[in-house]
CSV table of C-alpha atoms and ligand atoms in Angstrom, one decimal:
chain,number,residue,atom,x,y,z
A,396,MET,CA,30.5,35.2,53.7
A,397,THR,CA,30.8,38.3,51.3
A,398,ASN,CA,33.0,41.2,52.2
A,399,SER,CA,29.8,43.3,52.9
A,400,GLU,CA,28.6,40.6,55.2
A,401,LYS,CA,32.0,40.5,56.9
A,402,ILE,CA,32.2,44.3,57.4
A,403,PHE,CA,28.7,44.5,58.4
A,404,ALA,CA,29.1,42.0,61.1
A,405,GLU,CA,31.8,44.1,62.6
A,406,ALA,CA,29.9,47.4,62.1
A,407,VAL,CA,26.9,46.3,64.2
A,408,ASN,CA,29.7,46.0,67.2
A,409,TYR,CA,30.3,49.7,67.0
A,410,ILE,CA,27.5,51.6,65.4
A,411,PRO,CA,23.8,51.3,66.4
A,412,GLY,CA,22.2,48.7,63.9
A,413,GLY,CA,25.7,48.9,62.0
A,414,VAL,CA,24.7,52.1,60.1
A,415,ASN,CA,24.8,55.9,60.7
A,416,SER,CA,21.2,56.2,59.3
A,417,PRO,CA,18.6,53.6,59.9
A,418,VAL,CA,17.0,53.2,56.3
A,419,ARG,CA,20.8,52.0,55.3
A,420,ALA,CA,20.5,49.0,57.5
A,421,PHE,CA,18.3,47.1,54.8
A,422,GLY,CA,16.1,46.0,57.9
A,423,SER,CA,12.9,46.3,56.2
A,424,ILE,CA,14.0,44.0,53.2
A,425,GLY,CA,15.6,41.4,55.5
A,426,SER,CA,19.0,41.3,53.9
A,427,THR,CA,22.6,42.6,54.7
A,428,PRO,CA,23.5,46.0,53.4
A,429,ARG,CA,25.7,46.2,50.5
A,430,MET,CA,29.0,47.9,51.7
A,431,ILE,CA,29.6,50.6,49.0
A,432,LYS,CA,33.2,51.2,47.9
A,433,ARG,CA,32.8,53.8,45.4
A,434,ALA,CA,30.3,55.1,42.8
A,435,GLU,CA,30.5,56.6,39.3
A,436,GLY,CA,27.8,58.1,37.3
A,437,SER,CA,24.7,56.0,37.7
A,438,LYS,CA,26.6,53.0,39.4
A,439,LEU,CA,27.4,51.8,42.7
A,440,TYR,CA,30.2,49.3,43.4
A,441,ASP,CA,30.3,47.3,46.6
A,442,GLU,CA,33.1,45.8,48.5
A,443,ASP,CA,32.8,42.5,46.7
A,444,GLY,CA,33.2,44.3,43.3
A,445,ARG,CA,29.4,43.9,42.3
A,446,GLU,CA,28.0,46.7,40.2
A,447,TYR,CA,24.6,48.2,40.8
A,448,ILE,CA,22.4,50.7,38.7
A,449,ASP,CA,21.6,53.1,41.5
A,450,PHE,CA,18.2,54.4,42.1
A,451,VAL,CA,18.9,55.9,45.6
A,452,CYS,CA,21.6,58.6,44.3
A,453,SER,CA,22.5,59.3,47.9
A,454,TRP,CA,18.7,59.8,48.6
A,455,GLY,CA,18.6,62.5,46.0
A,456,PRO,CA,21.8,64.8,45.8
A,457,MET,CA,23.3,63.0,42.9
A,458,ILE,CA,21.0,64.5,40.3
A,459,LEU,CA,24.0,64.8,37.9
A,460,GLY,CA,25.4,61.3,38.8
A,461,HIS,CA,28.1,60.2,41.2
A,462,ASN,CA,31.5,61.8,41.2
A,463,HIS,CA,30.9,64.2,38.5
A,464,PRO,CA,34.4,65.4,37.3
A,465,LYS,CA,33.7,69.1,37.5
A,466,VAL,CA,32.2,68.7,41.3
A,467,ARG,CA,35.1,66.6,42.2
A,468,GLU,CA,37.7,69.0,40.8
A,469,ALA,CA,35.9,71.9,42.6
A,470,VAL,CA,36.2,70.0,45.9
A,471,GLN,CA,39.9,69.1,45.5
A,472,GLU,CA,40.8,72.6,44.7
A,473,ALA,CA,38.7,73.9,47.7
A,474,CYS,CA,40.7,71.3,49.9
A,475,GLU,CA,44.0,72.7,48.6
A,476,ARG,CA,43.0,75.8,50.4
A,477,GLY,CA,42.2,74.4,53.8
A,478,LEU,CA,39.0,72.4,54.9
A,479,SER,CA,37.3,75.1,57.3
A,480,PHE,CA,37.8,78.5,58.5
A,481,GLY,CA,35.2,79.3,60.9
A,482,ALA,CA,35.0,82.6,59.1
A,483,ALA,CA,33.2,84.3,56.2
A,484,THR,CA,34.2,83.3,52.8
A,485,LYS,CA,33.5,84.5,49.1
A,486,ILE,CA,32.3,81.2,48.2
A,487,GLU,CA,29.3,81.3,50.6
A,488,VAL,CA,28.3,84.6,49.3
A,489,GLU,CA,28.4,83.3,45.9
A,490,MET,CA,26.3,80.4,46.8
A,491,ALA,CA,23.7,82.5,48.7
A,492,LYS,CA,23.4,84.8,45.5
A,493,LEU,CA,22.9,81.8,43.2
A,494,ILE,CA,20.1,80.6,45.2
A,495,CYS,CA,18.4,83.8,45.7
A,496,GLU,CA,18.8,84.7,42.0
A,497,SER,CA,17.2,81.3,41.1
A,498,VAL,CA,14.2,81.0,43.5
A,499,PRO,CA,12.0,84.0,43.2
A,500,SER,CA,10.6,83.7,46.8
A,501,ILE,CA,14.1,83.5,48.4
A,502,GLU,CA,15.4,87.0,49.3
A,503,MET,CA,17.8,85.8,51.9
A,504,ILE,CA,19.1,82.4,52.8
A,505,ARG,CA,21.2,80.9,55.6
A,506,MET,CA,23.5,77.7,55.1
A,507,VAL,CA,23.3,75.0,57.7
A,508,ASN,CA,24.6,71.2,57.6
A,509,SER,CA,21.6,69.0,57.0
A,510,GLY,CA,17.9,69.1,55.8
A,511,THR,CA,17.0,68.4,59.4
A,512,GLU,CA,18.7,71.6,60.6
A,513,ALA,CA,17.2,73.5,57.6
A,514,VAL,CA,13.6,72.8,58.5
A,515,MET,CA,14.1,72.8,62.4
A,516,SER,CA,15.6,76.3,61.9
A,517,ALA,CA,12.9,77.5,59.5
A,518,ILE,CA,10.2,76.4,61.9
A,519,ARG,CA,11.8,78.3,64.8
A,520,LEU,CA,12.0,81.3,62.6
A,521,ALA,CA,8.3,81.0,61.6
A,522,ARG,CA,7.5,80.9,65.2
A,523,GLY,CA,9.7,83.8,66.0
A,524,TYR,CA,8.4,85.9,63.2
A,525,THR,CA,4.5,85.0,63.9
A,526,LYS,CA,4.9,84.8,67.7
A,527,ARG,CA,2.7,81.7,67.5
A,528,ASP,CA,3.8,78.1,68.8
A,529,LYS,CA,1.7,75.6,66.7
A,530,ILE,CA,2.6,74.0,63.4
A,531,VAL,CA,0.8,71.7,61.0
A,532,LYS,CA,2.7,69.0,59.4
A,533,PHE,CA,1.3,66.1,57.4
A,534,ALA,CA,1.0,62.4,58.4
A,535,GLY,CA,3.8,60.4,56.4
A,536,CYS,CA,5.8,63.5,55.6
A,537,TYR,CA,9.4,63.5,56.9
A,538,HIS,CA,11.4,66.6,57.7
A,539,GLY,CA,14.3,65.2,59.5
A,540,HIS,CA,14.6,64.1,63.1
A,541,SER,CA,14.1,67.2,65.1
A,542,ASP,CA,12.0,66.6,68.2
A,543,SER,CA,8.8,68.6,67.2
A,544,LEU,CA,8.6,66.9,63.6
A,545,LEU,CA,8.7,63.2,64.8
A,546,ILE,CA,5.0,62.9,64.6
A,547,GLN,CA,3.5,60.4,62.3
A,548,ALA,CA,6.8,60.9,60.4
A,549,GLY,CA,7.7,59.1,57.2
A,550,SER,CA,11.0,57.7,55.7
A,551,GLY,CA,13.0,55.7,58.1
A,552,ALA,CA,10.7,56.4,61.0
A,553,LEU,CA,7.8,54.8,59.1
A,554,THR,CA,9.9,52.0,57.6
A,555,ALA,CA,11.1,51.2,61.2
A,556,GLY,CA,7.5,51.5,62.4
A,557,ILE,CA,8.4,54.3,65.0
A,558,PRO,CA,6.8,57.3,63.3
A,559,ASP,CA,6.5,58.8,66.9
A,560,SER,CA,9.9,58.5,68.4
A,561,ALA,CA,10.8,57.4,72.0
A,562,GLY,CA,12.8,60.1,73.8
A,563,VAL,CA,10.7,62.9,72.7
A,564,PRO,CA,8.9,64.8,75.7
A,565,GLU,CA,5.3,65.7,75.2
A,566,GLY,CA,6.1,69.3,75.7
A,567,CYS,CA,8.1,69.1,72.4
A,568,THR,CA,5.1,67.8,70.2
A,569,LYS,CA,2.1,69.3,71.9
A,570,ASP,CA,2.2,72.1,69.5
A,571,THR,CA,2.6,70.1,66.4
A,572,LEU,CA,-0.7,69.3,64.7
A,573,SER,CA,-1.0,66.5,62.0
A,574,ALA,CA,-3.2,66.7,58.9
A,575,VAL,CA,-4.0,64.6,56.0
A,576,TYR,CA,-1.8,65.0,52.8
A,577,ASN,CA,-3.9,66.0,49.9
A,578,ASP,CA,-7.0,66.8,52.1
A,579,LEU,CA,-7.3,70.6,52.5
A,580,SER,CA,-10.3,70.1,54.7
A,581,SER,CA,-8.1,68.5,57.4
A,582,VAL,CA,-5.9,71.5,57.3
A,583,GLU,CA,-9.0,73.9,57.4
A,584,GLU,CA,-10.2,72.0,60.5
A,585,LEU,CA,-7.1,72.8,62.3
A,586,PHE,CA,-7.1,76.4,61.5
A,587,GLY,CA,-10.7,76.6,62.6
A,588,GLN,CA,-9.7,75.1,66.0
A,589,PHE,CA,-6.6,77.3,66.2
A,590,PRO,CA,-7.4,80.3,64.2
A,591,GLU,CA,-4.6,82.6,65.8
A,592,GLU,CA,-2.0,80.0,66.9
A,593,ILE,CA,-0.5,78.3,64.1
A,594,ALA,CA,2.9,79.8,63.0
A,595,CYS,CA,3.4,77.7,59.9
A,596,VAL,CA,2.2,74.8,57.6
A,597,VAL,CA,5.3,72.6,56.9
A,598,VAL,CA,4.8,70.5,53.8
A,599,GLU,CA,6.8,68.6,51.4
A,600,PRO,CA,5.3,69.9,48.2
A,601,VAL,CA,5.9,66.5,46.7
A,602,ALA,CA,5.6,63.9,49.4
A,603,ALA,CA,8.7,61.6,48.9
A,604,ASN,CA,8.9,59.9,52.4
A,605,MET,CA,5.9,57.6,52.4
A,606,GLY,CA,7.1,56.5,48.7
A,607,VAL,CA,6.0,59.2,46.3
A,608,VAL,CA,2.9,61.0,46.6
A,609,VAL,CA,2.1,63.7,44.3
A,610,PRO,CA,0.0,66.7,45.3
A,611,LYS,CA,-3.5,66.8,43.9
A,612,GLU,CA,-4.6,69.7,41.8
A,613,GLY,CA,-5.1,72.8,44.0
A,614,PHE,CA,-3.7,71.3,47.2
A,615,LEU,CA,-0.7,73.4,47.5
A,616,LYS,CA,-2.5,76.5,46.2
A,617,GLY,CA,-5.2,75.7,48.9
A,618,LEU,CA,-2.4,75.6,51.5
A,619,ARG,CA,-1.2,79.0,50.3
A,620,SER,CA,-4.7,80.8,50.6
A,621,LEU,CA,-5.4,79.0,54.1
A,622,CYS,CA,-1.9,80.4,55.3
A,623,ASP,CA,-2.9,83.9,53.9
A,624,ARG,CA,-6.3,83.7,55.5
A,625,TYR,CA,-5.1,82.9,58.9
A,626,GLY,CA,-1.8,84.7,59.0
A,627,ALA,CA,0.3,81.6,59.2
A,628,LEU,CA,3.5,81.1,57.1
A,629,LEU,CA,3.7,78.4,54.3
A,630,LEU,CA,7.0,76.5,54.8
A,631,PHE,CA,7.9,74.2,51.6
A,632,ASP,CA,10.3,71.5,52.7
A,633,GLU,CA,12.2,71.3,49.4
A,634,VAL,CA,15.0,69.1,50.7
A,635,ILE,CA,14.2,66.6,47.9
A,636,THR,CA,12.3,68.8,45.5
A,637,GLY,CA,14.7,71.8,45.5
A,638,PHE,CA,16.5,71.9,42.2
A,639,ARG,CA,15.1,68.5,41.3
A,640,LEU,CA,11.7,69.0,40.1
A,641,CYS,CA,13.2,71.7,37.8
A,642,PHE,CA,15.8,74.5,38.5
A,643,GLY,CA,13.4,76.7,40.7
A,644,GLY,CA,12.1,73.6,42.6
A,645,ALA,CA,8.5,73.1,43.7
A,646,GLN,CA,7.8,76.8,43.8
A,647,GLU,CA,8.6,77.2,40.2
A,648,TYR,CA,7.1,73.7,39.2
A,649,PHE,CA,3.7,74.4,40.8
A,650,GLY,CA,3.5,78.1,40.7
A,651,VAL,CA,3.0,78.3,44.4
A,652,LYS,CA,5.2,80.8,46.6
A,653,ALA,CA,6.2,79.7,50.0
A,654,ASP,CA,7.2,82.1,52.7
A,655,LEU,CA,10.0,80.0,53.7
A,656,ALA,CA,11.8,77.0,52.0
A,657,ALA,CA,14.2,74.5,53.2
A,658,TYR,CA,16.9,72.9,51.1
A,659,GLY,CA,19.5,70.0,51.3
A,660,LYS,CA,20.8,67.2,49.3
A,661,ILE,CA,21.2,68.6,45.7
A,662,ILE,CA,22.6,71.8,47.1
A,663,GLY,CA,25.4,70.0,48.7
A,664,ALA,CA,26.1,67.7,45.8
A,665,GLY,CA,26.7,64.8,48.2
A,666,MET,CA,28.5,67.1,50.9
A,667,PRO,CA,26.7,67.9,54.2
A,668,VAL,CA,24.6,71.0,53.3
A,669,GLY,CA,21.2,72.3,54.1
A,670,ALA,CA,19.7,75.9,53.8
A,671,TYR,CA,16.7,77.8,54.7
A,672,GLY,CA,15.5,81.0,53.2
A,673,GLY,CA,12.6,83.2,52.3
A,674,LYS,CA,11.3,86.7,52.2
A,675,ARG,CA,13.8,89.4,53.6
A,676,GLU,CA,11.3,90.5,56.3
A,677,ILE,CA,11.3,87.2,57.6
A,678,MET,CA,15.0,86.2,57.5
A,679,GLU,CA,16.0,89.5,58.9
A,680,LEU,CA,15.0,88.1,62.2
A,681,VAL,CA,17.8,85.5,62.2
A,682,ALA,CA,20.8,86.2,64.3
A,683,PRO,CA,23.0,88.2,64.3
A,684,LEU,CA,20.4,90.5,62.7
A,685,GLY,CA,17.5,89.5,64.8
A,686,PRO,CA,16.3,87.7,67.8
A,687,VAL,CA,15.8,84.2,66.3
A,688,TYR,CA,19.0,82.2,67.2
A,689,GLN,CA,20.7,79.8,65.0
A,690,ALA,CA,24.4,78.9,64.3
A,691,GLY,CA,26.7,76.2,63.1
A,692,THR,CA,30.5,75.5,63.3
A,693,LEU,CA,30.7,74.1,59.7
A,694,SER,CA,27.7,76.1,58.2
A,695,GLY,CA,28.6,77.4,54.7
A,696,ASN,CA,31.8,75.1,54.9
A,697,PRO,CA,34.1,76.1,51.8
A,698,VAL,CA,34.6,72.6,50.6
A,699,ALA,CA,30.8,71.8,50.7
A,700,MET,CA,30.0,75.1,49.1
A,701,ALA,CA,32.4,74.4,46.2
A,702,ALA,CA,30.7,70.9,45.7
A,703,GLY,CA,27.1,72.6,45.8
A,704,TYR,CA,27.9,75.7,43.9
A,705,THR,CA,29.3,73.7,41.2
A,706,GLN,CA,26.4,71.3,40.8
A,707,LEU,CA,24.0,74.1,41.0
A,708,SER,CA,26.0,76.1,38.5
A,709,ILE,CA,26.0,73.1,36.0
A,710,LEU,CA,22.2,72.8,36.4
A,711,LYS,CA,21.7,76.5,35.9
A,712,GLU,CA,23.8,76.5,32.7
A,713,HIS,CA,22.2,73.5,31.2
A,714,PRO,CA,18.4,73.8,31.5
A,715,GLU,CA,18.1,71.4,28.8
A,716,TYR,CA,19.3,68.6,31.3
A,717,TYR,CA,15.8,68.8,33.1
A,718,ASP,CA,14.0,68.4,29.9
A,719,ALA,CA,16.2,65.3,28.9
A,720,LEU,CA,15.9,63.9,32.5
A,721,HIS,CA,12.0,64.3,32.6
A,722,LYS,CA,11.6,62.8,29.2
A,723,LYS,CA,13.7,59.8,30.3
A,724,ALA,CA,11.8,59.5,33.6
A,725,ASP,CA,8.3,60.0,32.1
A,726,ASP,CA,9.2,57.0,29.7
A,727,PHE,CA,10.6,54.8,32.4
A,728,PHE,CA,7.8,55.1,34.8
A,729,GLY,CA,5.4,55.0,32.2
A,730,ARG,CA,6.7,51.8,30.9
A,731,MET,CA,6.8,50.4,34.5
A,732,LYS,CA,3.2,51.1,34.7
A,733,GLU,CA,2.5,49.1,31.7
A,734,ILE,CA,4.6,46.2,32.9
A,735,VAL,CA,2.7,46.1,36.2
A,736,LYS,CA,-0.6,46.2,34.3
A,737,GLU,CA,0.5,43.5,31.9
A,738,ALA,CA,1.5,41.4,34.9
A,739,GLY,CA,-1.7,41.9,36.6
A,740,ALA,CA,0.4,42.9,39.7
A,741,PRO,CA,-1.2,44.4,42.9
A,742,CYS,CA,1.1,47.6,42.4
A,743,GLN,CA,0.8,51.3,41.8
A,744,VAL,CA,3.4,53.5,40.3
A,745,ASN,CA,3.3,57.0,41.2
A,746,HIS,CA,5.8,59.5,39.6
A,747,ILE,CA,6.6,63.2,38.9
A,748,ALA,CA,9.6,64.7,37.2
A,749,SER,CA,12.5,62.3,38.1
A,750,LEU,CA,11.0,60.9,41.3
A,751,GLY,CA,8.9,57.9,41.4
A,752,CYS,CA,7.7,54.9,43.6
A,753,LEU,CA,6.6,51.2,42.9
A,754,PHE,CA,3.9,50.8,45.7
A,755,PHE,CA,3.0,47.0,46.3
A,756,THR,CA,-0.8,47.7,46.9
A,757,GLN,CA,-3.9,47.6,45.0
A,758,GLU,CA,-5.0,51.1,46.3
A,759,PRO,CA,-4.0,54.3,44.4
A,760,VAL,CA,-1.7,56.1,46.7
A,761,THR,CA,-2.6,59.6,47.8
A,762,ASP,CA,-1.8,59.8,51.5
A,763,TYR,CA,-0.4,58.4,54.4
A,764,ARG,CA,-3.3,55.9,55.0
A,765,SER,CA,-3.2,54.5,51.6
A,766,ALA,CA,0.7,54.4,51.4
A,767,LYS,CA,0.6,52.1,54.6
A,768,THR,CA,-1.7,49.5,52.8
A,769,SER,CA,1.6,48.6,51.0
A,770,ASP,CA,2.7,45.1,51.3
A,771,THR,CA,6.2,45.6,52.6
A,772,LYS,CA,7.1,41.9,52.5
A,773,ALA,CA,6.4,41.8,48.8
A,774,TYR,CA,8.5,45.0,48.2
A,775,ALA,CA,11.3,43.2,50.1
A,776,ALA,CA,11.1,40.3,47.9
A,777,TYR,CA,11.2,42.5,44.9
A,778,CYS,CA,14.0,44.6,46.2
A,779,ASN,CA,16.2,41.6,47.0
A,780,VAL,CA,15.5,40.2,43.5
A,781,MET,CA,16.6,43.6,42.1
A,782,LEU,CA,19.8,43.7,43.9
A,783,GLU,CA,20.7,40.2,42.7
A,784,LYS,CA,20.3,41.5,39.3
A,785,GLY,CA,22.6,44.4,39.9
A,786,ILE,CA,19.8,47.1,40.4
A,787,TYR,CA,19.8,49.0,43.5
A,788,PRO,CA,16.3,50.4,44.4
A,789,ALA,CA,15.5,52.2,47.8
A,790,PRO,CA,15.9,49.3,50.4
A,791,ALA,CA,12.5,50.3,51.9
A,792,GLN,CA,9.0,50.8,50.4
A,793,PHE,CA,8.4,54.2,51.8
A,794,GLU,CA,11.2,56.0,50.0
A,795,ALA,CA,11.5,57.3,46.4
A,796,MET,CA,13.3,56.1,43.3
A,797,PHE,CA,15.7,58.9,42.2
A,798,LEU,CA,16.8,59.2,38.4
A,799,SER,CA,19.8,61.2,37.6
A,800,MET,CA,21.2,62.7,34.3
A,801,ALA,CA,23.8,59.8,34.3
A,802,HIS,CA,21.2,56.8,34.1
A,803,THR,CA,21.3,55.6,30.4
A,804,LYS,CA,18.6,54.4,28.3
A,805,GLU,CA,20.2,50.8,28.3
A,806,GLU,CA,20.5,50.9,32.2
A,807,LEU,CA,16.8,51.9,32.3
A,808,GLU,CA,15.9,49.2,29.8
A,809,LYS,CA,17.8,46.6,31.8
A,810,THR,CA,15.9,47.8,35.0
A,811,LEU,CA,12.4,47.3,33.5
A,812,GLU,CA,13.6,43.9,32.2
A,813,GLY,CA,14.4,43.0,35.7
A,814,ILE,CA,11.1,44.2,37.0
A,815,ARG,CA,9.2,42.4,34.1
A,816,SER,CA,10.9,39.3,35.1
A,817,PHE,CA,10.3,39.6,38.9
A,818,PHE,CA,6.7,39.8,38.1
A,819,LYS,CA,6.7,37.0,35.6
A,820,PHE,CA,8.5,34.7,38.0
A,821,SER,CA,6.6,35.8,41.1
A,822,ALA,CA,3.1,35.5,39.7
B,982,LIG,P1,18.8,65.3,56.5
B,982,LIG,O1,18.9,65.8,57.7
B,982,LIG,O2,18.7,63.6,56.2
B,982,LIG,O3,19.8,65.9,55.4
B,982,LIG,O4,17.3,65.8,55.6
B,982,LIG,C1,16.1,65.5,56.4
B,982,LIG,C2,15.0,65.6,55.4
B,982,LIG,C3,14.3,66.6,55.4
B,982,LIG,N1,13.2,66.8,54.7
B,982,LIG,C4,12.9,65.8,53.6
B,982,LIG,C5,11.9,66.0,52.7
B,982,LIG,C6,13.7,64.7,53.5
B,982,LIG,O5,13.6,63.7,52.5
B,982,LIG,C7,14.8,64.5,54.5
B,982,LIG,C8,15.6,63.4,54.5
B,982,LIG,N2,15.4,62.3,53.5
B,982,LIG,C9,15.8,60.9,53.8
B,982,LIG,C10,15.3,60.1,52.7
B,982,LIG,N3,13.9,60.1,52.5
B,982,LIG,C11,17.2,60.8,54.2
B,982,LIG,C12,17.8,59.4,54.2
B,982,LIG,C13,18.1,59.0,55.5
B,982,LIG,O6,17.4,59.4,56.5
B,982,LIG,O7,19.1,58.2,55.7
């Protein structure tokens, strides 16, 4: 038995499924999770000393690469001053200011501790502001595990085949309406049915929890105009896209302004951080200013702020990093498409900026239905072969591949070679 196998055998005795988040269990690829001991740059190292080129990047946060020296130093310095005070601090003001200055539509922002908490709070705020109860989400999109959003959810819920979770009372989901991603008519139909009852449309501006599905031309702009027409708020869930597609996130990348946006992942640089923000007139309803309650013992935690603020500051100071990252990613995913084509493999490659996905299906993937035509067994075979080659893709078909500033040309070359040989020997 490997050390990972030994540790995992013990883990399952104390933690449900042996993991603290379902997708880490490697269940859908039928193998034992690698117990990761440390990470550096683009690499993960497991408890057996094996090295992997990492395409999970902690599910998005590590855009600069793991264990960035400046982020580590900022965390270490913050720890010297104490871990948490339960009081206002200067660093959280600097963090809020940095985000408000970086995203035009964000005039005020509130820190929380996860993407789930960010989206959940933003929805409560949208309901409080509009005095409406219904929300529209998209099948296959994942916005964290709050009750009203576990309807046709993506990511681990889709991977585990439980997109509508047990334990969620009908009362929590009766106001959640499900639409089809990239299909404006499905949204228009819901607004037609409930013209004055929809508080917000919540959307991943790039859907990255059913694999990666890129918004069709005009889709996001169409959502913007439907929300304007019917007096609903547009909530961008930028937990993945925020500060990833570009420094201003999806709102800058696509030129579509949301009324509210949720953040996570990159803004914490690996520490537990989420945030939601938007127009001042909306955010001023949040307690203690207004009647929409939301709170958190560790929200704006000084150590987490030090990590996130440092990473965002580096990204702000180096816009050229995004250009280099996108060029690298365009080349990588472009060549992946060529490999798939040359192999005549029944696969699709979707990609945008530094996000991508290799789908094992003949069909172009543009929504939940087409994503679900993927052969998850074929994906599992691919993933296990790649792991043996020292390459660590997402251990589930319905997730994204994340590239970081730390991935080198040689590492991407090795990965493409691994994919090429997989298709050659599995033909
Ligand atoms: P967290 O509560 O996991 O910080 O964020 C929830 C969330 C919200 N919105 C989007 C668009 C997200 O992608 C996520 C979480 N992403 C998954 C990976 N697809 C987290 C990985 C996991 O669940 O272990």
